[in-house]
Coordinates of C-alpha atoms and ligand atoms in Angstrom, one line a residue:
Chain F
M1 CA 0.0 0.0 0.0
K2 CA 1.1 3.6 -0.5
T3 CA -0.1 7.1 -0.1
M4 CA -1.9 8.1 -3.3
I5 CA -1.5 11.5 -5.0
G6 CA -4.3 12.3 -7.4
T7 CA -5.2 15.5 -9.2
V8 CA -8.4 17.4 -9.1
A9 CA -10.0 17.0 -12.5
Y10 CA -13.2 18.9 -11.7
H11 CA -14.7 20.4 -8.6
R12 CA -18.1 22.1 -8.3
E13 CA -20.6 23.0 -5.7
I14 CA -23.7 21.1 -6.7
V15 CA -26.0 22.6 -4.1
P16 CA -25.0 25.1 -1.5
G17 CA -22.5 23.5 0.9
I18 CA -22.2 20.2 -1.0
F19 CA -19.3 19.6 -3.4
D20 CA -18.7 17.1 -6.2
M21 CA -15.0 16.4 -6.9
G22 CA -13.4 14.2 -9.6
I23 CA -9.9 13.0 -8.7
D24 CA -7.7 11.8 -11.5
C25 CA -5.7 9.0 -9.9
G26 CA -5.0 6.4 -12.6
E27 CA -5.2 2.7 -11.7
A28 CA -6.5 3.4 -8.2
A29 CA -9.9 4.4 -9.5
N30 CA -10.4 1.0 -11.2
A31 CA -9.8 -0.9 -8.0
A32 CA -12.5 1.0 -6.2
Q33 CA -15.6 -0.9 -5.0
A34 CA -18.9 0.6 -4.1
G35 CA -19.0 1.4 -0.4
Q36 CA -15.2 1.8 0.0
F37 CA -13.8 5.1 1.2
V38 CA -10.7 7.3 0.8
N39 CA -8.9 9.0 3.7
I40 CA -8.1 12.4 2.5
L41 CA -5.4 14.8 3.8
C42 CA -7.2 18.2 3.8
E43 CA -4.2 20.5 3.2
G44 CA -3.8 24.3 3.4
G45 CA -4.8 24.8 7.0
D46 CA -4.5 23.1 10.4
A47 CA -6.8 20.1 10.0
L48 CA -4.6 17.4 11.4
L49 CA -6.3 14.0 10.7
R50 CA -7.3 12.8 7.3
R51 CA -11.0 12.9 6.6
P52 CA -12.8 9.7 5.4
I53 CA -15.0 10.3 2.4
S54 CA -16.8 7.6 0.4
V55 CA -16.2 6.7 -3.2
C56 CA -19.3 8.0 -4.9
D57 CA -18.3 6.8 -8.4
A58 CA -15.3 5.4 -10.3
E59 CA -14.9 5.5 -14.0
G60 CA -11.7 5.2 -16.0
N61 CA -9.1 7.1 -14.1
L62 CA -11.6 9.2 -12.2
L63 CA -12.5 8.7 -8.6
R64 CA -15.5 10.8 -7.7
I65 CA -16.4 12.0 -4.2
V66 CA -19.3 14.1 -3.1
Y67 CA -19.1 15.7 0.3
E68 CA -20.9 18.2 2.6
V69 CA -18.9 21.0 4.2
K70 CA -19.1 20.4 7.9
G71 CA -16.0 21.8 9.7
K72 CA -12.3 22.5 9.3
G73 CA -11.3 19.6 7.0
T74 CA -14.1 19.8 4.5
T75 CA -13.9 23.6 4.4
L76 CA -10.2 23.3 3.4
L77 CA -11.1 20.6 0.8
S78 CA -13.8 22.8 -0.7
K79 CA -11.0 25.3 -1.6
Y80 CA -9.2 22.9 -3.8
Q81 CA -8.7 24.0 -7.4
V82 CA -8.6 22.0 -10.6
G83 CA -5.1 20.7 -11.2
Q84 CA -4.2 20.7 -7.5
S85 CA -2.9 17.5 -6.0
V86 CA -5.0 15.4 -3.5
N87 CA -3.2 13.2 -1.0
F88 CA -5.3 10.3 0.0
L89 CA -5.2 6.7 1.2
G90 CA -7.3 4.1 -0.4
P91 CA -9.7 3.0 -1.6
L92 CA -10.1 1.5 1.9
G93 CA -12.3 -0.9 3.7
H94 CA -14.9 -3.5 2.7
G95 CA -17.6 -2.3 0.3
F96 CA -21.0 -3.7 -0.7
D97 CA -20.9 -7.3 -1.9
T98 CA -23.0 -7.1 -5.1
A99 CA -22.8 -10.8 -5.6
S100 CA -25.5 -11.6 -3.1
A101 CA -27.9 -8.9 -4.4
G102 CA -30.4 -11.4 -5.8
E103 CA -33.4 -10.6 -8.0
K104 CA -34.9 -7.7 -6.0
P105 CA -32.3 -5.6 -4.2
L106 CA -33.3 -2.4 -2.4
V107 CA -30.9 0.5 -2.0
I108 CA -31.7 3.0 0.8
G109 CA -29.8 6.2 1.5
G110 CA -30.2 9.2 3.7
G111 CA -28.4 12.5 3.5
I112 CA -24.6 12.2 3.0
G113 CA -25.2 8.4 3.0
T114 CA -26.7 8.6 -0.5
Y115 CA -23.4 9.4 -2.2
P116 CA -21.7 6.0 -1.9
L117 CA -24.9 4.3 -3.3
L118 CA -24.4 5.7 -6.8
L119 CA -21.6 3.3 -7.8
L120 CA -23.5 0.5 -6.1
T121 CA -26.7 1.2 -8.0
K122 CA -24.7 1.3 -11.2
K123 CA -23.2 -2.1 -10.4
L124 CA -26.6 -3.6 -9.7
N125 CA -28.9 -3.4 -12.7
N126 CA -32.2 -4.1 -11.0
A127 CA -32.2 -2.0 -7.8
N128 CA -35.1 -0.1 -6.4
V129 CA -33.7 3.0 -4.8
F130 CA -35.1 5.0 -1.9
L131 CA -33.4 8.3 -0.9
G132 CA -34.1 10.5 2.0
F133 CA -33.2 14.2 2.2
R134 CA -33.8 17.0 4.7
D135 CA -35.5 19.3 2.2
K136 CA -35.6 20.0 -1.5
N137 CA -32.5 22.3 -1.3
R138 CA -30.4 19.2 -0.3
L139 CA -31.5 17.0 -3.2
T140 CA -28.3 15.7 -4.7
L141 CA -27.6 13.2 -7.5
L142 CA -31.3 12.4 -7.7
D143 CA -31.3 12.7 -11.5
E144 CA -28.3 10.4 -11.8
F145 CA -30.1 7.7 -9.7
E146 CA -33.3 8.2 -11.7
R147 CA -31.4 7.5 -15.0
I148 CA -30.2 4.1 -13.8
A149 CA -32.8 2.8 -11.5
N150 CA -36.3 3.1 -10.3
T151 CA -35.9 5.8 -7.6
K152 CA -38.2 7.3 -5.0
A153 CA -37.3 10.3 -2.8
A154 CA -38.6 11.5 0.6
T155 CA -37.9 14.8 2.4
D156 CA -38.3 15.4 6.1
D157 CA -40.3 18.6 5.5
G158 CA -42.3 17.4 2.5
S159 CA -40.8 20.0 0.1
F160 CA -40.1 17.3 -2.4
G161 CA -41.4 13.7 -2.9
Y162 CA -42.8 11.8 -0.1
H163 CA -43.3 13.8 3.1
G164 CA -41.7 11.8 5.9
L165 CA -39.1 9.1 6.5
V166 CA -37.5 7.2 3.6
T167 CA -38.1 4.0 5.7
D168 CA -41.9 4.5 5.3
L169 CA -41.4 4.2 1.6
V170 CA -39.3 1.1 2.1
K171 CA -41.8 -0.5 4.3
T172 CA -44.6 0.0 1.7
H173 CA -42.4 -1.4 -1.0
L174 CA -41.4 -4.5 1.1
E175 CA -45.0 -5.0 2.0
Q176 CA -46.0 -5.1 -1.7
H177 CA -43.0 -6.5 -3.5
G178 CA -40.7 -8.1 -0.9
G179 CA -36.9 -7.9 -1.6
S180 CA -33.9 -10.1 -1.9
M181 CA -31.3 -7.8 -0.3
I182 CA -31.2 -4.4 1.4
Y183 CA -28.2 -2.1 1.0
A184 CA -28.2 1.0 3.1
C185 CA -26.1 4.0 4.1
G186 CA -27.2 7.0 6.2
P187 CA -27.6 8.3 9.7
K188 CA -27.8 5.8 12.5
P189 CA -31.5 6.2 13.3
M190 CA -32.3 5.4 9.6
L191 CA -30.0 2.4 9.7
K192 CA -31.5 1.1 12.9
A193 CA -35.0 1.4 11.3
V194 CA -33.7 -0.4 8.2
Q195 CA -32.3 -3.2 10.3
A196 CA -35.7 -3.6 12.0
L197 CA -37.5 -3.7 8.6
A198 CA -35.0 -6.3 7.3
A199 CA -35.7 -8.5 10.2
Q200 CA -39.4 -8.0 10.0
Y201 CA -39.5 -9.0 6.3
G202 CA -36.8 -11.6 6.5
V203 CA -34.5 -9.8 4.0
P204 CA -30.7 -9.9 4.4
S205 CA -29.1 -6.5 4.7
R206 CA -25.8 -4.7 4.3
L207 CA -25.4 -1.5 6.3
S208 CA -22.6 1.0 5.8
M209 CA -21.5 2.5 9.1
E210 CA -19.8 5.8 9.9
E211 CA -17.5 6.5 12.8
R212 CA -14.8 9.1 13.7
M213 CA -11.5 7.8 12.4
G214 CA -7.8 8.1 13.0
C215 CA -5.6 5.9 10.8
G216 CA -8.3 4.6 8.5
I217 CA -6.4 1.3 8.1
G218 CA -6.9 -0.7 11.3
A219 CA -4.0 0.3 13.4
C220 CA -5.4 2.7 16.0
L221 CA -8.7 1.1 16.9
V222 CA -10.6 4.3 17.4
C223 CA -13.4 3.6 14.9
A224 CA -15.3 1.2 17.0
C225 CA -18.7 -0.2 16.1
K226 CA -20.5 -2.8 18.2
T227 CA -21.2 -6.1 16.5
K228 CA -22.7 -9.4 17.6
A229 CA -20.8 -12.6 16.7
A230 CA -22.6 -15.8 15.7
D231 CA -22.3 -17.0 19.4
G232 CA -24.2 -13.9 20.6
Q233 CA -21.0 -12.2 22.0
V234 CA -20.8 -8.5 21.5
H235 CA -17.5 -7.1 20.2
Q236 CA -16.1 -3.8 19.2
S237 CA -15.4 -4.1 15.5
H238 CA -13.7 -1.4 13.5
V239 CA -15.4 0.6 10.8
C240 CA -12.3 1.3 8.7
C241 CA -11.2 -2.3 8.3
D242 CA -14.1 -4.6 9.3
G243 CA -16.5 -2.3 7.5
P244 CA -17.6 0.3 6.6
V245 CA -20.2 -2.1 5.2
F246 CA -21.4 -4.8 7.7
D247 CA -23.9 -7.6 7.6
G248 CA -26.9 -5.7 9.0
K249 CA -27.9 -8.4 11.4
T250 CA -24.6 -8.2 13.2
I251 CA -24.8 -4.5 14.1
V252 CA -25.7 -3.6 17.7
F253 CA -27.3 -0.2 17.9
D254 CA -27.5 1.5 21.3
Chain Y
M1 CA 29.1 6.1 7.2
A2 CA 27.2 7.6 10.0
D3 CA 26.1 5.4 12.9
Y4 CA 22.4 5.4 13.7
R5 CA 22.4 2.6 16.2
V6 CA 21.3 3.2 19.8
K7 CA 21.6 0.9 22.8
I8 CA 18.9 0.9 25.4
A9 CA 19.4 -1.3 28.5
G10 CA 21.6 -3.7 26.5
V11 CA 19.2 -4.0 23.5
E12 CA 20.7 -2.7 20.3
F13 CA 18.3 -0.8 18.0
E14 CA 19.2 -0.3 14.3
N15 CA 18.1 3.4 14.7
P16 CA 16.4 5.5 17.3
I17 CA 12.9 5.4 15.9
I18 CA 10.3 3.4 17.7
A19 CA 6.6 3.2 16.8
A20 CA 4.6 4.4 19.9
S21 CA 2.2 2.0 21.6
G22 CA -1.4 2.2 20.4
S23 CA -0.7 4.0 17.2
Y24 CA 0.7 1.1 15.3
G25 CA -1.3 -2.0 16.2
F26 CA 1.0 -5.0 16.0
G27 CA 2.9 -3.6 13.0
R28 CA 0.9 -5.3 10.2
E29 CA -0.9 -2.2 8.9
Y30 CA 2.1 0.1 8.5
G31 CA 4.1 -2.9 7.5
Q32 CA 2.2 -2.7 4.2
F33 CA 3.8 0.7 3.5
Y34 CA 7.4 -0.2 4.3
S35 CA 9.5 -3.0 5.7
L36 CA 9.6 -3.0 9.5
D37 CA 13.4 -3.4 9.1
E38 CA 13.4 0.3 8.6
I39 CA 12.5 1.3 12.1
G40 CA 14.4 0.6 15.3
G41 CA 11.6 -0.7 17.3
V42 CA 7.9 -1.3 17.6
S43 CA 6.0 -0.9 20.9
V44 CA 2.8 -2.9 20.4
K45 CA -0.7 -2.0 21.3
G46 CA -1.1 -2.0 25.1
L47 CA -1.7 -5.6 26.3
T48 CA -3.8 -6.8 29.2
L49 CA -3.9 -10.3 30.8
K50 CA -7.4 -11.0 29.3
P51 CA -8.7 -9.6 26.0
R52 CA -10.5 -6.2 26.3
E53 CA -13.1 -4.7 24.1
G54 CA -12.4 -1.1 25.1
N55 CA -14.7 1.9 25.3
D56 CA -17.7 2.8 23.2
A57 CA -17.2 5.1 20.2
P58 CA -16.6 7.9 19.6
R59 CA -13.1 7.2 20.7
I60 CA -11.3 10.1 19.0
A61 CA -11.7 13.9 18.7
E62 CA -9.5 16.3 16.8
T63 CA -8.4 19.3 18.8
P64 CA -6.1 22.2 17.8
M65 CA -2.9 20.4 16.5
G66 CA -3.7 17.3 18.5
I67 CA -6.1 14.5 19.1
L68 CA -7.9 13.1 22.1
N69 CA -8.4 9.3 22.3
S70 CA -10.2 7.0 24.6
V71 CA -9.7 3.6 23.1
G72 CA -9.7 2.1 26.5
L73 CA -7.0 -0.5 25.8
Q74 CA -8.9 -2.7 23.4
N75 CA -6.6 -5.6 22.7
P76 CA -6.8 -9.4 22.2
G77 CA -4.9 -10.2 25.4
V78 CA -1.2 -11.2 26.0
D79 CA -1.6 -14.9 25.2
Y80 CA -3.1 -14.1 21.8
F81 CA -0.3 -11.6 21.1
L82 CA 2.4 -14.0 21.9
A83 CA 0.9 -16.8 19.8
Q84 CA -0.5 -14.9 16.8
E85 CA 1.2 -11.5 16.5
L86 CA 4.7 -11.8 17.8
P87 CA 5.9 -14.3 15.1
F88 CA 5.0 -11.7 12.4
L89 CA 7.0 -9.0 14.1
K90 CA 10.0 -11.3 14.7
Q91 CA 10.5 -11.7 11.0
F92 CA 12.1 -8.2 11.0
K93 CA 15.2 -6.6 12.6
T94 CA 13.0 -4.2 14.5
K95 CA 13.0 -4.7 18.2
V96 CA 9.7 -5.7 19.8
I97 CA 8.6 -3.9 22.9
A98 CA 5.6 -5.5 24.7
N99 CA 3.5 -2.7 26.2
I100 CA 1.5 -4.0 29.2
A101 CA -1.3 -2.6 31.3
G102 CA -3.0 -4.1 34.3
N103 CA -5.5 -3.4 37.0
T104 CA -3.4 -4.9 39.8
I105 CA 0.2 -5.4 40.6
E106 CA -0.4 -9.2 40.3
E107 CA -1.7 -8.8 36.7
Y108 CA 1.5 -6.9 35.7
C109 CA 3.6 -9.6 37.2
R110 CA 1.7 -12.4 35.5
M111 CA 2.1 -10.7 32.1
A112 CA 5.8 -9.9 32.7
E113 CA 6.3 -13.6 33.5
K114 CA 4.5 -14.8 30.4
I115 CA 6.4 -12.4 28.1
S116 CA 9.7 -13.3 29.7
D117 CA 9.5 -16.7 28.1
S118 CA 9.0 -15.3 24.6
A119 CA 11.1 -13.6 21.8
V120 CA 9.9 -10.1 22.9
D121 CA 13.0 -7.8 23.3
M122 CA 11.7 -5.5 26.0
I123 CA 8.7 -4.9 28.3
E124 CA 7.2 -1.5 28.6
M125 CA 5.0 -1.0 31.6
N126 CA 2.1 1.4 31.0
I127 CA 1.2 2.7 34.4
S128 CA -0.1 5.9 33.0
C129 CA -2.9 5.2 30.7
P130 CA -5.7 7.6 31.6
N131 CA -8.5 5.6 30.1
V132 CA -9.1 2.7 32.3
K133 CA -11.2 3.8 35.1
E134 CA -10.1 0.9 37.4
G135 CA -6.5 1.7 37.8
G136 CA -4.0 3.1 35.3
V137 CA -3.9 6.5 36.6
A138 CA -3.6 5.5 40.3
F139 CA -0.3 3.6 39.6
G140 CA 1.3 6.2 37.5
V141 CA 0.9 9.4 39.6
C142 CA 2.1 8.4 43.0
P143 CA 5.9 7.9 43.3
A144 CA 5.6 5.3 46.1
T145 CA 3.3 3.1 44.1
V146 CA 5.5 3.5 41.0
E147 CA 8.4 2.3 42.9
E148 CA 6.5 -0.6 44.4
I149 CA 5.0 -1.8 41.2
T150 CA 8.3 -1.5 39.3
R151 CA 10.1 -3.5 42.0
A152 CA 7.5 -6.2 41.9
V153 CA 7.4 -6.5 38.1
R154 CA 11.2 -6.3 38.0
Q155 CA 11.4 -9.7 39.8
Y156 CA 9.3 -11.4 37.1
A157 CA 10.6 -9.7 34.0
K158 CA 13.5 -11.5 32.5
K159 CA 13.6 -8.8 29.8
P160 CA 14.7 -5.2 30.2
L161 CA 11.9 -3.2 31.8
I162 CA 10.8 0.2 30.6
V163 CA 8.4 2.2 32.8
K164 CA 6.2 4.6 30.8
L165 CA 5.6 7.7 32.7
S166 CA 2.4 9.8 33.0
P167 CA 2.6 13.5 32.3
N168 CA -0.5 14.0 34.5
V169 CA 1.6 14.7 37.6
T170 CA 3.0 17.8 39.3
D171 CA 6.6 16.7 39.1
I172 CA 7.6 14.0 36.7
T173 CA 11.1 13.7 38.0
E174 CA 9.6 12.2 41.2
T175 CA 7.9 9.3 39.4
A176 CA 11.0 8.9 37.1
R177 CA 13.3 8.6 40.2
A178 CA 10.8 6.2 41.7
A179 CA 10.9 4.0 38.6
E180 CA 14.7 4.0 38.7
A181 CA 14.8 3.2 42.4
G182 CA 12.4 0.3 41.8
G183 CA 14.8 -1.2 39.2
A184 CA 13.5 0.1 35.9
D185 CA 16.1 -0.3 33.1
A186 CA 14.7 2.7 31.1
V187 CA 11.8 5.1 31.2
S188 CA 9.6 6.3 28.3
L189 CA 7.7 9.5 28.3
I190 CA 5.2 11.0 27.7
N191 CA 2.0 9.2 27.7
T192 CA -1.1 11.2 26.8
L193 CA -2.2 14.3 28.8
T194 CA -5.8 14.0 30.1
G195 CA -8.1 16.3 28.2
M196 CA -11.7 16.9 27.1
A197 CA -13.6 18.3 24.1
I198 CA -17.3 19.3 24.1
D199 CA -19.7 19.7 21.1
I200 CA -21.3 23.0 21.9
H201 CA -24.3 22.3 19.7
T202 CA -25.3 19.1 21.4
R203 CA -23.7 20.0 24.7
R204 CA -22.2 16.6 25.0
P205 CA -18.6 15.5 25.2
I206 CA -17.3 14.3 21.8
L207 CA -15.7 11.2 23.4
H208 CA -18.1 8.6 24.7
N209 CA -15.8 8.2 27.7
N210 CA -16.2 12.0 28.3
I211 CA -12.4 12.5 28.7
G212 CA -9.4 11.1 26.8
G213 CA -5.7 11.4 26.3
L214 CA -4.2 14.3 24.3
S215 CA -1.4 13.6 21.8
G216 CA 0.1 15.1 18.7
P217 CA 2.0 18.3 18.0
A218 CA 0.0 20.2 20.7
V219 CA 1.8 18.2 23.5
K220 CA 5.4 18.4 22.1
P221 CA 6.7 21.4 24.1
V222 CA 5.4 19.8 27.3
A223 CA 7.0 16.4 26.4
V224 CA 10.4 18.0 25.5
R225 CA 10.4 19.8 28.8
M226 CA 9.7 16.6 30.7
V227 CA 12.4 14.7 28.9
W228 CA 14.9 17.4 29.7
Q229 CA 13.9 17.4 33.4
V230 CA 13.9 13.6 33.7
R231 CA 17.4 13.5 32.0
Q232 CA 18.7 15.4 34.9
A233 CA 17.0 13.3 37.5
V234 CA 17.9 9.7 36.5
N235 CA 20.8 7.8 34.9
I236 CA 18.8 5.2 33.0
P237 CA 18.0 5.6 29.3
I238 CA 15.0 7.6 28.1
I239 CA 12.6 7.0 25.2
G240 CA 11.1 10.4 24.4
M241 CA 7.8 10.9 22.6
G242 CA 4.9 13.3 22.3
G243 CA 4.0 15.1 19.1
I244 CA 7.0 14.1 17.0
S245 CA 6.2 14.6 13.3
S246 CA 9.6 15.4 11.7
G247 CA 13.3 14.7 12.0
E248 CA 13.7 18.2 13.6
D249 CA 11.2 17.3 16.3
A250 CA 13.0 14.0 17.0
V251 CA 16.4 15.8 17.2
E252 CA 14.8 18.2 19.8
F253 CA 14.0 15.2 22.0
L254 CA 17.4 13.7 21.6
L255 CA 19.1 17.0 22.5
A256 CA 16.8 17.2 25.5
G257 CA 18.1 13.9 26.7
A258 CA 16.3 11.1 24.9
N259 CA 18.3 8.0 23.8
A260 CA 15.5 7.0 21.4
V261 CA 12.3 8.5 20.3
A262 CA 8.8 7.2 19.5
V263 CA 6.3 8.4 16.9
G264 CA 2.6 7.9 17.5
T265 CA -0.2 10.2 16.2
H266 CA 1.8 11.3 13.2
H267 CA 1.3 7.9 11.6
F268 CA -2.4 8.8 11.1
V269 CA -1.4 11.8 9.1
D270 CA 1.4 10.2 7.1
P271 CA 1.7 6.4 7.0
M272 CA 5.4 6.8 6.3
A273 CA 5.9 9.0 9.4
A274 CA 8.4 6.8 11.1
V275 CA 10.6 6.5 8.0
R276 CA 10.4 10.2 7.2
V277 CA 11.3 11.1 10.8
M278 CA 14.4 8.9 10.4
E279 CA 15.3 10.5 7.1
G280 CA 15.0 13.9 8.8
I281 CA 17.4 12.9 11.5
K282 CA 19.9 11.7 8.9
N283 CA 19.7 15.0 7.1
Y284 CA 20.3 16.9 10.3
M285 CA 23.3 14.7 11.1
N286 CA 24.7 15.3 7.6
A287 CA 24.2 19.0 7.8
Y288 CA 26.0 19.2 11.1
H289 CA 28.6 16.5 10.4
I290 CA 27.5 14.3 13.3
E291 CA 28.9 10.7 13.1
R292 CA 26.9 9.0 15.8
V293 CA 23.2 9.6 16.6
C294 CA 23.9 8.8 20.2
D295 CA 26.1 11.9 20.4
L296 CA 23.0 14.0 20.2
T297 CA 21.5 12.6 23.4
G298 CA 21.5 15.3 26.1
A299 CA 23.6 17.7 24.0
V300 CA 21.4 20.7 24.5
Q301 CA 23.3 23.6 26.0
P302 CA 20.9 25.2 28.5
Y303 CA 21.3 28.7 29.7
Ligands
FAD1 C1 -16.5 5.7 6.1 C2 -17.0 7.1 6.0 C3 -17.4 7.6 4.8 C4 -17.9 9.0 4.7 N1 -18.3 9.4 3.5 C5 -18.7 10.7 3.4 C6 -19.1 11.2 2.1 O1 -19.1 10.5 1.1 N2 -19.5 12.5 2.0 C7 -19.6 13.3 3.1 O2 -20.0 14.5 3.0 N3 -19.2 12.8 4.3 C8 -18.8 11.6 4.5 N4 -18.4 11.1 5.7 C9 -18.4 12.0 6.9 C10 -17.1 12.9 6.9 O3 -16.0 12.1 7.1 C11 -17.2 14.0 7.9 O4 -18.3 14.8 7.7 C12 -16.0 14.8 7.9 O5 -14.9 14.1 8.4 C13 -16.1 16.1 8.7 O6 -14.9 16.7 8.8 P1 -14.7 18.3 9.0 O7 -13.3 18.5 9.2 O8 -15.4 19.0 8.0 O9 -15.5 18.4 10.4 P2 -14.9 18.7 11.8 O10 -16.1 18.7 12.7 O11 -14.0 19.8 11.8 O12 -14.1 17.3 12.1 C14 -13.4 17.1 13.2 C15 -13.1 15.6 13.3 O13 -14.3 14.9 13.5 C16 -14.5 13.9 12.5 N5 -15.9 13.9 12.1 C17 -16.8 14.9 12.2 N6 -18.0 14.5 11.8 C18 -17.8 13.2 11.4 C19 -18.7 12.2 10.9 N7 -20.0 12.5 10.6 N8 -18.2 11.0 10.6 C20 -16.9 10.7 10.8 N9 -16.1 11.6 11.3 C21 -16.5 12.8 11.6 C22 -13.6 14.4 11.4 O14 -13.1 13.4 10.5 C23 -12.4 15.0 12.1 O15 -11.5 14.0 12.6 C24 -17.9 9.8 5.8 C25 -17.5 9.3 7.1 C26 -17.0 8.0 7.2 C27 -16.5 7.4 8.5
FMN2 C1 -4.9 6.1 19.6 C2 -3.8 6.0 20.6 C3 -3.7 4.8 21.4 C4 -2.7 4.7 22.4 N1 -2.6 3.6 23.1 C5 -1.6 3.4 24.0 C6 -1.4 2.2 24.7 O1 -2.2 1.2 24.5 N2 -0.4 2.1 25.6 C7 0.5 3.2 25.8 O2 1.4 3.1 26.6 N3 0.3 4.3 25.2 C8 -0.7 4.5 24.3 N4 -0.8 5.7 23.6 C9 0.1 6.8 23.8 C10 1.3 6.8 22.8 O3 2.0 5.7 22.9 C11 2.2 8.1 23.0 O4 2.7 8.0 24.4 C12 1.4 9.4 22.9 O5 0.4 9.3 21.9 C13 2.4 10.6 22.6 O6 3.0 10.4 21.3 P1 2.4 11.1 20.0 O7 2.1 12.5 20.3 O8 3.5 10.9 19.0 O9 1.2 10.3 19.6 C14 -1.8 5.8 22.6 C15 -1.9 6.9 21.8 C16 -2.9 7.0 20.8 C17 -3.0 8.3 19.9
FES3 S1 -9.4 4.4 12.1 FE1 -7.7 3.5 13.0 S2 -8.5 1.5 13.3 FE2 -10.1 2.4 12.2

């Protein structure tokens, strides 16, 4: 493994505060699996740690990331100009296993958790996609999802699509059509609800977890996530190397 | 040809760079970036007698030029380490330092005994980890208990014994002297400084453990000062650490009195950190025509 140096190929603010960046990084882009992440050094200020950002898409030599500006690191990243170098590690972690998708996979995303699902949805050719956003000003990538899959959207305030939780849409769909596999990424409460739905309808699930990270490669053990082993014992697994995608039934939510 | 070797309590290191405990797992991850032959030593993740799951997440918070961590000593236990991880590390020239932490003096002694029958090169006793509610801190901050526990473990340890000192004390020279009096072969310092960070929007601490240990560049001046003071207080070798992220930083520690240095947090920023710090030391030695790295130890000229 080595530290990768890519080049910003394009960089644009797609909705206020959310950026879409293409990183030209040669071979590394080809190796990327849906659900993996890169750990980016946000240079030009005093952000110390690298920031983990999911692979949104990968095509040819381009690795695409979409991120929301939150604090120090993502603010620095948002200043990057086309042609500037990007120092990152990755792609890292275990992504979504598309082999076990079956006939009727569901893809469920919420907020920043919708970004890593684009590459996944491309790899699956038969997914039903459900995306949740705060309001219509936060709708991102929706047209791209719609082009490749049957996509439904929900907003918390009803300003676009279904008024309410994305998991309500999922419940209705499972009720009527069932499913062969559920892939999800989003805030913890959403994932917890998805886990419950998966159990209720007897559908296997893969959940992508998020946790604050240090090294990003399994050395520092800070990115803990509680999981239950086959024998029922609860362990602290690590999001960066055991995940970020886990078998949904193993996740222990508080 | 310059000489980068250093000797600590009879153990010869190829160079003065050691990976700090807890930042480097058991060497496998950073071993994917470079050969572990390139660094003098590896202090492994803190081991306990029984496996530990550690604290709930979040376990890390970034603070100005530093990080707070509250891993809580998650580790697979000393037996697993000896059977499954040590053979990997022993493929390399790097010296292996087993970092141990316990809740009782007896636990430290049992671990020292087990490790003494293995290929581990040195034992580092972590009596200063601020994360384990049951003990850690209590051993590390009181000179009398530092001496007592060092003396007890010394009897079971057939390997050179390093005592890792806590910076969370009023006078670190007292605990350093106590470690030396108890029979420590070396001291390492500093462990993390206890700290806290609060999310003002949710009004909750960022760390699930509420408090954690501060490391990284923010602690460096404190660490250099402590190494300098301890150098004047004891005669045993010192492994200096705390915020080292360049060769220049490492040289500062050596000049202050360290015989070797450890790199921790900076690995997270640059996976090649340890190798780059060594390159920086070499450049400094070249520039100043220094033949032997050990000649830098304690060479500061204070006012
Ligand atoms: C595996 C993974 C994939 C991710 N993918 C994306 C993505 O595709 N798009 C996107 O917008 N965001 C993503 N995130 C979240 C993103 O990492 C954080 O929003 C970002 O680190 C915030 O950094 P900051 O410097 O702007 O914020 P600050 O608040 O200044 O960050 C301070 C520290 O907290 C950490 N931190 C803060 N919020 C989070 C969070 N929610 N999750 C993890 N660490 C956090 C930072 O990494 C940093 O160490 C992902 C997180 C993980 C763990
Ligand atoms: C994530 C993390 C875990 C740590 N775990 C241990 C540990 O298990 N035992 C120990 O003695 N020190 C531990 N430390 C402390 C380091 O070994 C070192 O003393 C400290 O971080 C200062 O060095 P640095 O600023 O270069 O990181 C840990 C530090 C970090 C950042
Ligand atoms: S971030 Fe270091 S182990 Fe996951």
